PDB file of C-alpha atoms in Angstrom:
ATOM      1  CA  MET H   1     116.525  61.455  97.174  1.00 77.00           C
ATOM      2  CA  ALA H   2     114.387  64.308  97.439  1.00 93.00           C
ATOM      3  CA  PHE H   3     117.275  66.659  99.399  1.00 98.00           C
ATOM      4  CA  GLY H   4     120.854  66.719  99.263  1.00 98.00           C
ATOM      5  CA  VAL H   5     123.474  68.182 101.698  1.00 98.00           C
ATOM      6  CA  THR H   6     126.859  70.215 101.973  1.00 98.00           C
ATOM      7  CA  ILE H   7     129.032  71.150 104.985  1.00 98.00           C
ATOM      8  CA  GLU H   8     131.397  73.527 104.411  1.00 98.00           C
ATOM      9  CA  ASN H   9     133.261  76.261 106.675  1.00 97.00           C
ATOM     10  CA  GLY H  10     130.752  75.429 109.201  1.00 98.00           C
ATOM     11  CA  ILE H  11     127.823  75.790 107.105  1.00 98.00           C
ATOM     12  CA  ALA H  12     125.482  73.045 106.143  1.00 98.00           C
ATOM     13  CA  GLU H  13     123.241  73.516 103.504  1.00 98.00           C
ATOM     14  CA  LEU H  14     120.381  71.416 102.959  1.00 98.00           C
ATOM     15  CA  VAL H  15     118.850  71.523  99.452  1.00 98.00           C
ATOM     16  CA  PHE H  16     114.993  70.132  98.582  1.00 98.00           C
ATOM     17  CA  ASP H  17     114.967  68.959  94.934  1.00 97.00           C
ATOM     18  CA  ASN H  18     111.540  66.941  94.688  1.00 96.00           C
ATOM     19  CA  PRO H  19     110.393  67.918  91.220  1.00 94.00           C
ATOM     20  CA  PRO H  20     107.574  69.056  90.384  1.00 93.00           C
ATOM     21  CA  VAL H  21     106.691  71.354  93.223  1.00 94.00           C
ATOM     22  CA  ASN H  22     109.167  69.874  96.399  1.00 96.00           C
ATOM     23  CA  ALA H  23     105.612  68.460  97.859  1.00 94.00           C
ATOM     24  CA  PHE H  24     106.603  65.291 100.058  1.00 96.00           C
ATOM     25  CA  ASN H  25     105.344  61.978 101.112  1.00 94.00           C
ATOM     26  CA  SER H  26     105.591  60.513 104.624  1.00 94.00           C
ATOM     27  CA  THR H  27     108.823  58.761 104.166  1.00 95.00           C
ATOM     28  CA  GLN H  28     110.426  61.692 102.953  1.00 96.00           C
ATOM     29  CA  TRP H  29     109.220  63.791 105.612  1.00 97.00           C
ATOM     30  CA  ALA H  30     110.635  61.878 108.239  1.00 97.00           C
ATOM     31  CA  SER H  31     114.330  61.652 106.272  1.00 97.00           C
ATOM     32  CA  ILE H  32     114.114  65.275 106.085  1.00 98.00           C
ATOM     33  CA  ALA H  33     113.666  65.308 109.700  1.00 98.00           C
ATOM     34  CA  ALA H  34     116.230  62.957 110.547  1.00 98.00           C
ATOM     35  CA  GLU H  35     118.645  64.837 108.242  1.00 98.00           C
ATOM     36  CA  ILE H  36     118.402  68.034 109.773  1.00 98.00           C
ATOM     37  CA  LYS H  37     118.275  66.879 113.536  1.00 98.00           C
ATOM     38  CA  ALA H  38     121.530  65.221 112.948  1.00 98.00           C
ATOM     39  CA  LEU H  39     122.609  68.058 111.407  1.00 98.00           C
ATOM     40  CA  GLY H  40     122.515  70.030 114.486  1.00 98.00           C
ATOM     41  CA  THR H  41     124.306  67.278 116.198  1.00 98.00           C
ATOM     42  CA  ASN H  42     127.533  67.665 113.984  1.00 98.00           C
ATOM     43  CA  ASP H  43     130.202  69.272 115.331  1.00 97.00           C
ATOM     44  CA  GLU H  44     131.391  70.389 112.025  1.00 98.00           C
ATOM     45  CA  VAL H  45     127.875  72.008 111.674  1.00 98.00           C
ATOM     46  CA  SER H  46     127.743  75.821 113.132  1.00 98.00           C
ATOM     47  CA  VAL H  47     124.541  77.013 110.758  1.00 98.00           C
ATOM     48  CA  ILE H  48     122.292  75.450 108.501  1.00 98.00           C
ATOM     49  CA  VAL H  49     120.491  76.738 105.453  1.00 99.00           C
ATOM     50  CA  ILE H  50     117.552  75.287 103.952  1.00 98.00           C
ATOM     51  CA  ARG H  51     116.606  76.451 100.298  1.00 98.00           C
ATOM     52  CA  SER H  52     115.304  74.664  97.510  1.00 98.00           C
ATOM     53  CA  GLU H  53     115.789  73.957  93.507  1.00 97.00           C
ATOM     54  CA  GLY H  54     113.028  73.937  91.294  1.00 96.00           C
ATOM     55  CA  ARG H  55     109.595  76.282  90.909  1.00 95.00           C
ATOM     56  CA  GLY H  56     109.065  77.006  94.571  1.00 97.00           C
ATOM     57  CA  PHE H  57     110.394  76.657  98.144  1.00 98.00           C
ATOM     58  CA  CYS H  58     107.927  73.363  99.273  1.00 96.00           C
ATOM     59  CA  ALA H  59     104.221  72.653  98.330  1.00 92.00           C
ATOM     60  CA  GLY H  60     103.907  70.851 101.458  1.00 89.00           C
ATOM     61  CA  VAL H  61     102.793  67.159 101.476  1.00 87.00           C
ATOM     62  CA  ASP H  62     101.924  65.006  98.931  1.00 88.00           C
ATOM     63  CA  ILE H  63      98.211  65.062  98.563  1.00 81.00           C
ATOM     64  CA  LYS H  64      97.973  62.229  95.884  1.00 86.00           C
ATOM     65  CA  GLU H  65      99.498  60.064  98.829  1.00 88.00           C
ATOM     66  CA  LEU H  66      96.872  61.011 101.385  1.00 82.00           C
ATOM     67  CA  ASP H  67      94.278  61.042  98.776  1.00 81.00           C
ATOM     68  CA  ALA H  68      94.992  57.268  97.880  1.00 87.00           C
ATOM     69  CA  ASP H  69      94.927  56.252 101.518  1.00 86.00           C
ATOM     70  CA  SER H  70      93.521  58.719 104.363  1.00 82.00           C
ATOM     71  CA  ARG H  71      95.320  56.687 106.822  1.00 87.00           C
ATOM     72  CA  LYS H  72      98.937  57.881 105.549  1.00 87.00           C
ATOM     73  CA  ILE H  73      97.836  61.340 107.766  1.00 85.00           C
ATOM     74  CA  VAL H  74      99.235  60.081 110.969  1.00 90.00           C
ATOM     75  CA  PRO H  75     102.788  59.325 109.557  1.00 93.00           C
ATOM     76  CA  VAL H  76     102.809  62.466 107.562  1.00 90.00           C
ATOM     77  CA  ASN H  77     101.493  64.504 110.736  1.00 88.00           C
ATOM     78  CA  LYS H  78     104.503  63.062 112.607  1.00 93.00           C
ATOM     79  CA  GLY H  79     106.919  63.661 109.944  1.00 95.00           C
ATOM     80  CA  ASN H  80     105.887  67.237 109.513  1.00 94.00           C
ATOM     81  CA  TYR H  81     106.335  67.818 113.494  1.00 94.00           C
ATOM     82  CA  ASP H  82     109.085  66.159 113.511  1.00 97.00           C
ATOM     83  CA  THR H  83     110.485  68.299 111.003  1.00 97.00           C
ATOM     84  CA  PHE H  84     109.225  71.470 112.399  1.00 97.00           C
ATOM     85  CA  GLU H  85     110.356  70.340 115.765  1.00 97.00           C
ATOM     86  CA  SER H  86     113.849  69.429 114.354  1.00 98.00           C
ATOM     87  CA  ILE H  87     114.410  73.107 112.915  1.00 98.00           C
ATOM     88  CA  HIS H  88     112.698  75.491 116.042  1.00 98.00           C
ATOM     89  CA  LEU H  89     114.571  73.120 118.569  1.00 98.00           C
ATOM     90  CA  ASN H  90     117.693  72.583 116.682  1.00 98.00           C
ATOM     91  CA  PRO H  91     120.593  73.759 118.567  1.00 98.00           C
ATOM     92  CA  LYS H  92     122.370  75.227 115.811  1.00 98.00           C
ATOM     93  CA  PRO H  93     120.526  78.533 113.884  1.00 98.00           C
ATOM     94  CA  VAL H  94     118.353  77.593 111.149  1.00 98.00           C
ATOM     95  CA  ILE H  95     118.210  80.125 107.920  1.00 99.00           C
ATOM     96  CA  VAL H  96     115.595  79.424 105.426  1.00 98.00           C
ATOM     97  CA  ALA H  97     115.953  80.955 101.312  1.00 98.00           C
ATOM     98  CA  LEU H  98     113.035  81.029 100.046  1.00 98.00           C
ATOM     99  CA  HIS H  99     111.604  81.442  96.363  1.00 98.00           C
ATOM    100  CA  GLY H 100     108.308  80.651  94.550  1.00 98.00           C
ATOM    101  CA  PHE H 101     105.450  79.420  96.555  1.00 96.00           C
ATOM    102  CA  VAL H 102     105.716  78.189 100.158  1.00 97.00           C
ATOM    103  CA  LEU H 103     102.674  76.456 101.507  1.00 92.00           C
ATOM    104  CA  GLY H 104     101.798  74.156 104.058  1.00 87.00           C
ATOM    105  CA  GLY H 105     104.922  72.045 105.183  1.00 92.00           C
ATOM    106  CA  GLY H 106     106.696  75.295 103.434  1.00 96.00           C
ATOM    107  CA  ILE H 107     105.118  77.402 105.820  1.00 96.00           C
ATOM    108  CA  GLY H 108     105.950  75.157 108.921  1.00 96.00           C
ATOM    109  CA  ILE H 109     109.702  75.453 107.903  1.00 98.00           C
ATOM    110  CA  ALA H 110     109.649  78.890 107.628  1.00 98.00           C
ATOM    111  CA  GLY H 111     107.859  79.618 110.760  1.00 97.00           C
ATOM    112  CA  ALA H 112     110.153  77.449 112.868  1.00 98.00           C
ATOM    113  CA  ALA H 113     113.524  78.887 111.512  1.00 98.00           C
ATOM    114  CA  ASP H 114     115.291  81.407 112.873  1.00 98.00           C
ATOM    115  CA  ILE H 115     115.990  83.838 110.013  1.00 98.00           C
ATOM    116  CA  ILE H 116     113.828  83.867 106.444  1.00 98.00           C
ATOM    117  CA  VAL H 117     115.298  85.521 103.545  1.00 98.00           C
ATOM    118  CA  ALA H 118     113.279  85.455 100.247  1.00 98.00           C
ATOM    119  CA  SER H 119     113.312  86.187  96.621  1.00 98.00           C
ATOM    120  CA  GLU H 120     111.306  88.521  95.379  1.00 98.00           C
ATOM    121  CA  CYS H 121     109.139  86.012  93.557  1.00 98.00           C
ATOM    122  CA  ALA H 122     108.157  84.232  97.043  1.00 98.00           C
ATOM    123  CA  ARG H 123     104.613  83.533  97.893  1.00 97.00           C
ATOM    124  CA  PHE H 124     103.220  82.642 101.299  1.00 97.00           C
ATOM    125  CA  GLY H 125     100.042  80.689 101.668  1.00 93.00           C
ATOM    126  CA  VAL H 126      97.767  78.059 103.535  1.00 90.00           C
ATOM    127  CA  PRO H 127      95.461  76.529 101.402  1.00 84.00           C
ATOM    128  CA  GLU H 128      94.843  73.596 104.034  1.00 78.00           C
ATOM    129  CA  VAL H 129      90.951  74.306 104.545  1.00 81.00           C
ATOM    130  CA  ASP H 130      90.748  74.092 100.841  1.00 78.00           C
ATOM    131  CA  ARG H 131      92.553  70.428 101.173  1.00 74.00           C
ATOM    132  CA  GLY H 132      90.814  69.047 103.786  1.00 73.00           C
ATOM    133  CA  ALA H 133      93.183  69.688 106.385  1.00 75.00           C
ATOM    134  CA  MET H 134      94.112  71.791 109.419  1.00 75.00           C
ATOM    135  CA  GLY H 135      97.868  72.730 110.444  1.00 73.00           C
ATOM    136  CA  GLY H 136     100.297  75.665 109.710  1.00 83.00           C
ATOM    137  CA  GLY H 137      98.903  78.399 111.870  1.00 90.00           C
ATOM    138  CA  ALA H 138     100.997  77.718 114.786  1.00 92.00           C
ATOM    139  CA  HIS H 139     103.910  78.666 112.462  1.00 95.00           C
ATOM    140  CA  LEU H 140     102.234  81.281 110.529  1.00 94.00           C
ATOM    141  CA  GLN H 141     101.694  83.152 114.038  1.00 94.00           C
ATOM    142  CA  ARG H 142     105.287  82.981 114.655  1.00 95.00           C
ATOM    143  CA  MET H 143     105.579  85.273 111.562  1.00 96.00           C
ATOM    144  CA  PHE H 144     102.656  87.269 110.776  1.00 96.00           C
ATOM    145  CA  PRO H 145      99.861  89.095 113.421  1.00 96.00           C
ATOM    146  CA  VAL H 146      97.216  86.620 114.608  1.00 95.00           C
ATOM    147  CA  GLN H 147      94.208  88.572 112.334  1.00 96.00           C
ATOM    148  CA  LYS H 148      96.801  88.346 109.130  1.00 96.00           C
ATOM    149  CA  VAL H 149      97.249  84.740 110.093  1.00 95.00           C
ATOM    150  CA  ARG H 150      93.425  84.193 110.225  1.00 94.00           C
ATOM    151  CA  TYR H 151      92.576  85.837 106.854  1.00 95.00           C
ATOM    152  CA  MET H 152      95.209  83.826 105.108  1.00 93.00           C
ATOM    153  CA  TYR H 153      93.693  81.163 106.887  1.00 91.00           C
ATOM    154  CA  PHE H 154      89.882  81.454 106.192  1.00 92.00           C
ATOM    155  CA  THR H 155      90.483  83.085 102.342  1.00 92.00           C
ATOM    156  CA  GLY H 156      93.407  81.108 101.214  1.00 89.00           C
ATOM    157  CA  GLN H 157      94.552  84.347  99.835  1.00 92.00           C
ATOM    158  CA  PHE H 158      98.631  84.490  99.484  1.00 95.00           C
ATOM    159  CA  ILE H 159     100.544  87.303 100.495  1.00 95.00           C
ATOM    160  CA  ASP H 160     103.974  87.949  98.476  1.00 98.00           C
ATOM    161  CA  ALA H 161     107.578  88.661  99.834  1.00 98.00           C
ATOM    162  CA  GLN H 162     107.351  92.854 100.033  1.00 98.00           C
ATOM    163  CA  GLU H 163     104.060  92.141 102.580  1.00 98.00           C
ATOM    164  CA  ALA H 164     105.997  89.748 104.516  1.00 98.00           C
ATOM    165  CA  TYR H 165     108.943  91.845 104.890  1.00 98.00           C
ATOM    166  CA  ARG H 166     106.687  94.908 105.975  1.00 98.00           C
ATOM    167  CA  LEU H 167     104.847  92.656 108.606  1.00 97.00           C
ATOM    168  CA  GLY H 168     108.674  91.730 110.071  1.00 97.00           C
ATOM    169  CA  ALA H 169     109.067  87.972 109.085  1.00 97.00           C
ATOM    170  CA  VAL H 170     111.750  88.332 106.414  1.00 98.00           C
ATOM    171  CA  GLU H 171     114.852  89.902 107.101  1.00 98.00           C
ATOM    172  CA  ARG H 172     115.786  90.614 103.395  1.00 98.00           C
ATOM    173  CA  VAL H 173     113.787  90.748 100.154  1.00 98.00           C
ATOM    174  CA  VAL H 174     116.400  89.924  97.003  1.00 98.00           C
ATOM    175  CA  ALA H 175     116.320  88.735  93.447  1.00 98.00           C
ATOM    176  CA  HIS H 176     116.022  84.903  92.771  1.00 98.00           C
ATOM    177  CA  SER H 177     119.493  85.105  91.387  1.00 98.00           C
ATOM    178  CA  GLU H 178     121.004  86.498  94.665  1.00 98.00           C
ATOM    179  CA  LEU H 179     118.801  84.743  96.851  1.00 98.00           C
ATOM    180  CA  ARG H 180     121.276  81.888  97.927  1.00 98.00           C
ATOM    181  CA  ALA H 181     124.361  84.158  98.110  1.00 98.00           C
ATOM    182  CA  THR H 182     122.254  86.105 100.790  1.00 98.00           C
ATOM    183  CA  ALA H 183     121.585  83.261 102.852  1.00 98.00           C
ATOM    184  CA  MET H 184     125.123  82.062 102.663  1.00 98.00           C
ATOM    185  CA  GLU H 185     126.519  85.530 103.657  1.00 98.00           C
ATOM    186  CA  ILE H 186     124.119  85.695 106.808  1.00 98.00           C
ATOM    187  CA  ALA H 187     125.207  82.021 107.801  1.00 98.00           C
ATOM    188  CA  GLY H 188     129.072  83.224 107.353  1.00 98.00           C
ATOM    189  CA  GLN H 189     128.804  86.187 109.502  1.00 98.00           C
ATOM    190  CA  ILE H 190     127.056  83.466 112.106  1.00 98.00           C
ATOM    191  CA  ALA H 191     129.501  80.924 111.490  1.00 98.00           C
ATOM    192  CA  ALA H 192     132.549  82.740 112.258  1.00 97.00           C
ATOM    193  CA  LYS H 193     131.213  83.689 115.793  1.00 97.00           C
ATOM    194  CA  SER H 194     131.569  81.011 118.617  1.00 97.00           C
ATOM    195  CA  SER H 195     129.446  78.159 117.751  1.00 96.00           C
ATOM    196  CA  ILE H 196     129.151  77.431 122.069  1.00 96.00           C
ATOM    197  CA  MET H 197     128.040  81.213 122.401  1.00 97.00           C
ATOM    198  CA  ILE H 198     125.477  80.938 119.563  1.00 97.00           C
ATOM    199  CA  GLN H 199     123.707  77.448 120.567  1.00 97.00           C
ATOM    200  CA  LEU H 200     123.498  79.432 124.221  1.00 97.00           C
ATOM    201  CA  ALA H 201     122.082  82.450 122.383  1.00 97.00           C
ATOM    202  CA  LYS H 202     119.458  80.107 120.441  1.00 97.00           C
ATOM    203  CA  GLU H 203     118.332  78.275 123.511  1.00 97.00           C
ATOM    204  CA  ALA H 204     117.989  81.251 125.430  1.00 97.00           C
ATOM    205  CA  LEU H 205     115.802  82.962 122.994  1.00 97.00           C
ATOM    206  CA  THR H 206     113.751  79.696 122.359  1.00 96.00           C
ATOM    207  CA  GLY H 207     113.124  79.606 125.845  1.00 94.00           C
ATOM    208  CA  ILE H 208     111.469  82.983 126.538  1.00 95.00           C
ATOM    209  CA  GLU H 209     108.954  82.699 123.304  1.00 93.00           C
ATOM    210  CA  ASP H 210     105.644  82.884 124.142  1.00 87.00           C
ATOM    211  CA  GLY H 211     104.065  79.328 124.715  1.00 87.00           C
ATOM    212  CA  SER H 212     105.443  76.473 123.299  1.00 92.00           C
ATOM    213  CA  LEU H 213     105.198  76.136 119.308  1.00 94.00           C
ATOM    214  CA  GLU H 214     105.090  72.410 119.454  1.00 93.00           C
ATOM    215  CA  ALA H 215     102.162  72.418 121.991  1.00 91.00           C
ATOM    216  CA  LYS H 216     100.354  74.957 119.738  1.00 90.00           C
ATOM    217  CA  TYR H 217     101.123  72.388 116.285  1.00 88.00           C
ATOM    218  CA  ARG H 218     100.059  69.522 118.113  1.00 88.00           C
ATOM    219  CA  TRP H 219      96.975  70.901 118.942  1.00 88.00           C
ATOM    220  CA  GLU H 220      96.375  71.743 115.459  1.00 84.00           C
ATOM    221  CA  GLN H 221      97.416  68.532 114.270  1.00 82.00           C
ATOM    222  CA  GLY H 222      93.960  66.886 116.208  1.00 83.00           C
ATOM    223  CA  PHE H 223      91.737  69.016 114.130  1.00 82.00           C
ATOM    224  CA  THR H 224      93.638  67.329 110.974  1.00 77.00           C
ATOM    225  CA  LEU H 225      92.640  64.342 112.340  1.00 77.00           C
ATOM    226  CA  GLU H 226      89.395  65.300 112.942  1.00 83.00           C
ATOM    227  CA  ALA H 227      88.966  66.991 109.635  1.00 79.00           C
ATOM    228  CA  TYR H 228      89.589  63.612 108.225  1.00 78.00           C
ATOM    229  CA  THR H 229      86.800  61.803 109.745  1.00 81.00           C
ATOM    230  CA  HIS H 230      84.525  64.219 107.653  1.00 85.00           C
ATOM    231  CA  ASP H 231      83.161  63.495 103.946  1.00 82.00           C
ATOM    232  CA  ASP H 232      84.281  67.385 103.073  1.00 83.00           C
ATOM    233  CA  SER H 233      87.737  66.370 103.674  1.00 77.00           C
ATOM    234  CA  ASN H 234      87.647  63.639 101.310  1.00 72.00           C
ATOM    235  CA  GLU H 235      85.865  65.369  98.754  1.00 80.00           C
ATOM    236  CA  ALA H 236      88.695  68.315  98.997  1.00 78.00           C
ATOM    237  CA  ARG H 237      91.548  66.234  98.574  1.00 78.00           C
ATOM    238  CA  ALA H 238      89.945  64.209  95.735  1.00 79.00           C
ATOM    239  CA  ALA H 239      88.632  67.559  93.901  1.00 79.00           C
ATOM    240  CA  PHE H 240      92.408  68.722  94.336  1.00 74.00           C
ATOM    241  CA  VAL H 241      94.029  65.546  92.829  1.00 79.00           C
ATOM    242  CA  GLU H 242      91.411  65.450  89.936  1.00 83.00           C
ATOM    243  CA  LYS H 243      91.877  69.252  89.161  1.00 81.00           C
ATOM    244  CA  ARG H 244      87.824  70.090  89.527  1.00 86.00           C
ATOM    245  CA  ASP H 245      85.878  72.182  91.941  1.00 87.00           C
ATOM    246  CA  ALA H 246      84.793  70.551  95.286  1.00 82.00           C
ATOM    247  CA  LYS H 247      81.391  69.646  95.661  1.00 82.00           C
ATOM    248  CA  PHE H 248      80.158  69.960  99.733  1.00 81.00           C
ATOM    249  CA  GLU H 249      76.925  68.316 100.411  1.00 74.00           C
ATOM    250  CA  GLU H 250      74.465  71.120 102.146  1.00 63.00           C
TER     251      GLU H 250
END
């Protein structure tokens, strides 16, 4: 199992544990989406915390699966879309606790969430262009300003937790050893309130957002499918899997 779930005192804790880098294949993304959606309808749950074990929060999709069969991009795209939607449109607040690398699908999860806490070691990146794909910009733009998103997207450069805090995306930056406790403390504050009122508050706040996050992400996913029709996309994935520099045609 790529993740585990516990429920206690109104707090559902979903923990990714899929070594070595918490990258998920198409089937696993579908399972994550289904579980988060189910937690949203569970009367025992007032708030959801998502965190991970291992070297980093989430490295996104399993590039090896896509390199072996590029047609898998369709179920992968659906799994990503469903996961991010299950967080953003979940009737319950979702807190994410981030550490290490936050890449690709990890960015989507973070950008869809309601509250972000991060350890001092957290680093945010969107290496999609270097992997022959698109996606992540809509959710990253929910966290950071437009020009910062484009800089990260075009260069592949990472930003750290302190910069993410400065830009307003992260609620708190703490030591890794304090990350879970911090997320659970915030979750406890929320779980102590009226669940009905909190759900109404989330629905109201989501409704006043600028534009539809899901529609924006769907637009991006169309460009991922288009990218997969180009030889450069295939070469980018092959180079990543083979741990070599990509060689693009002039």
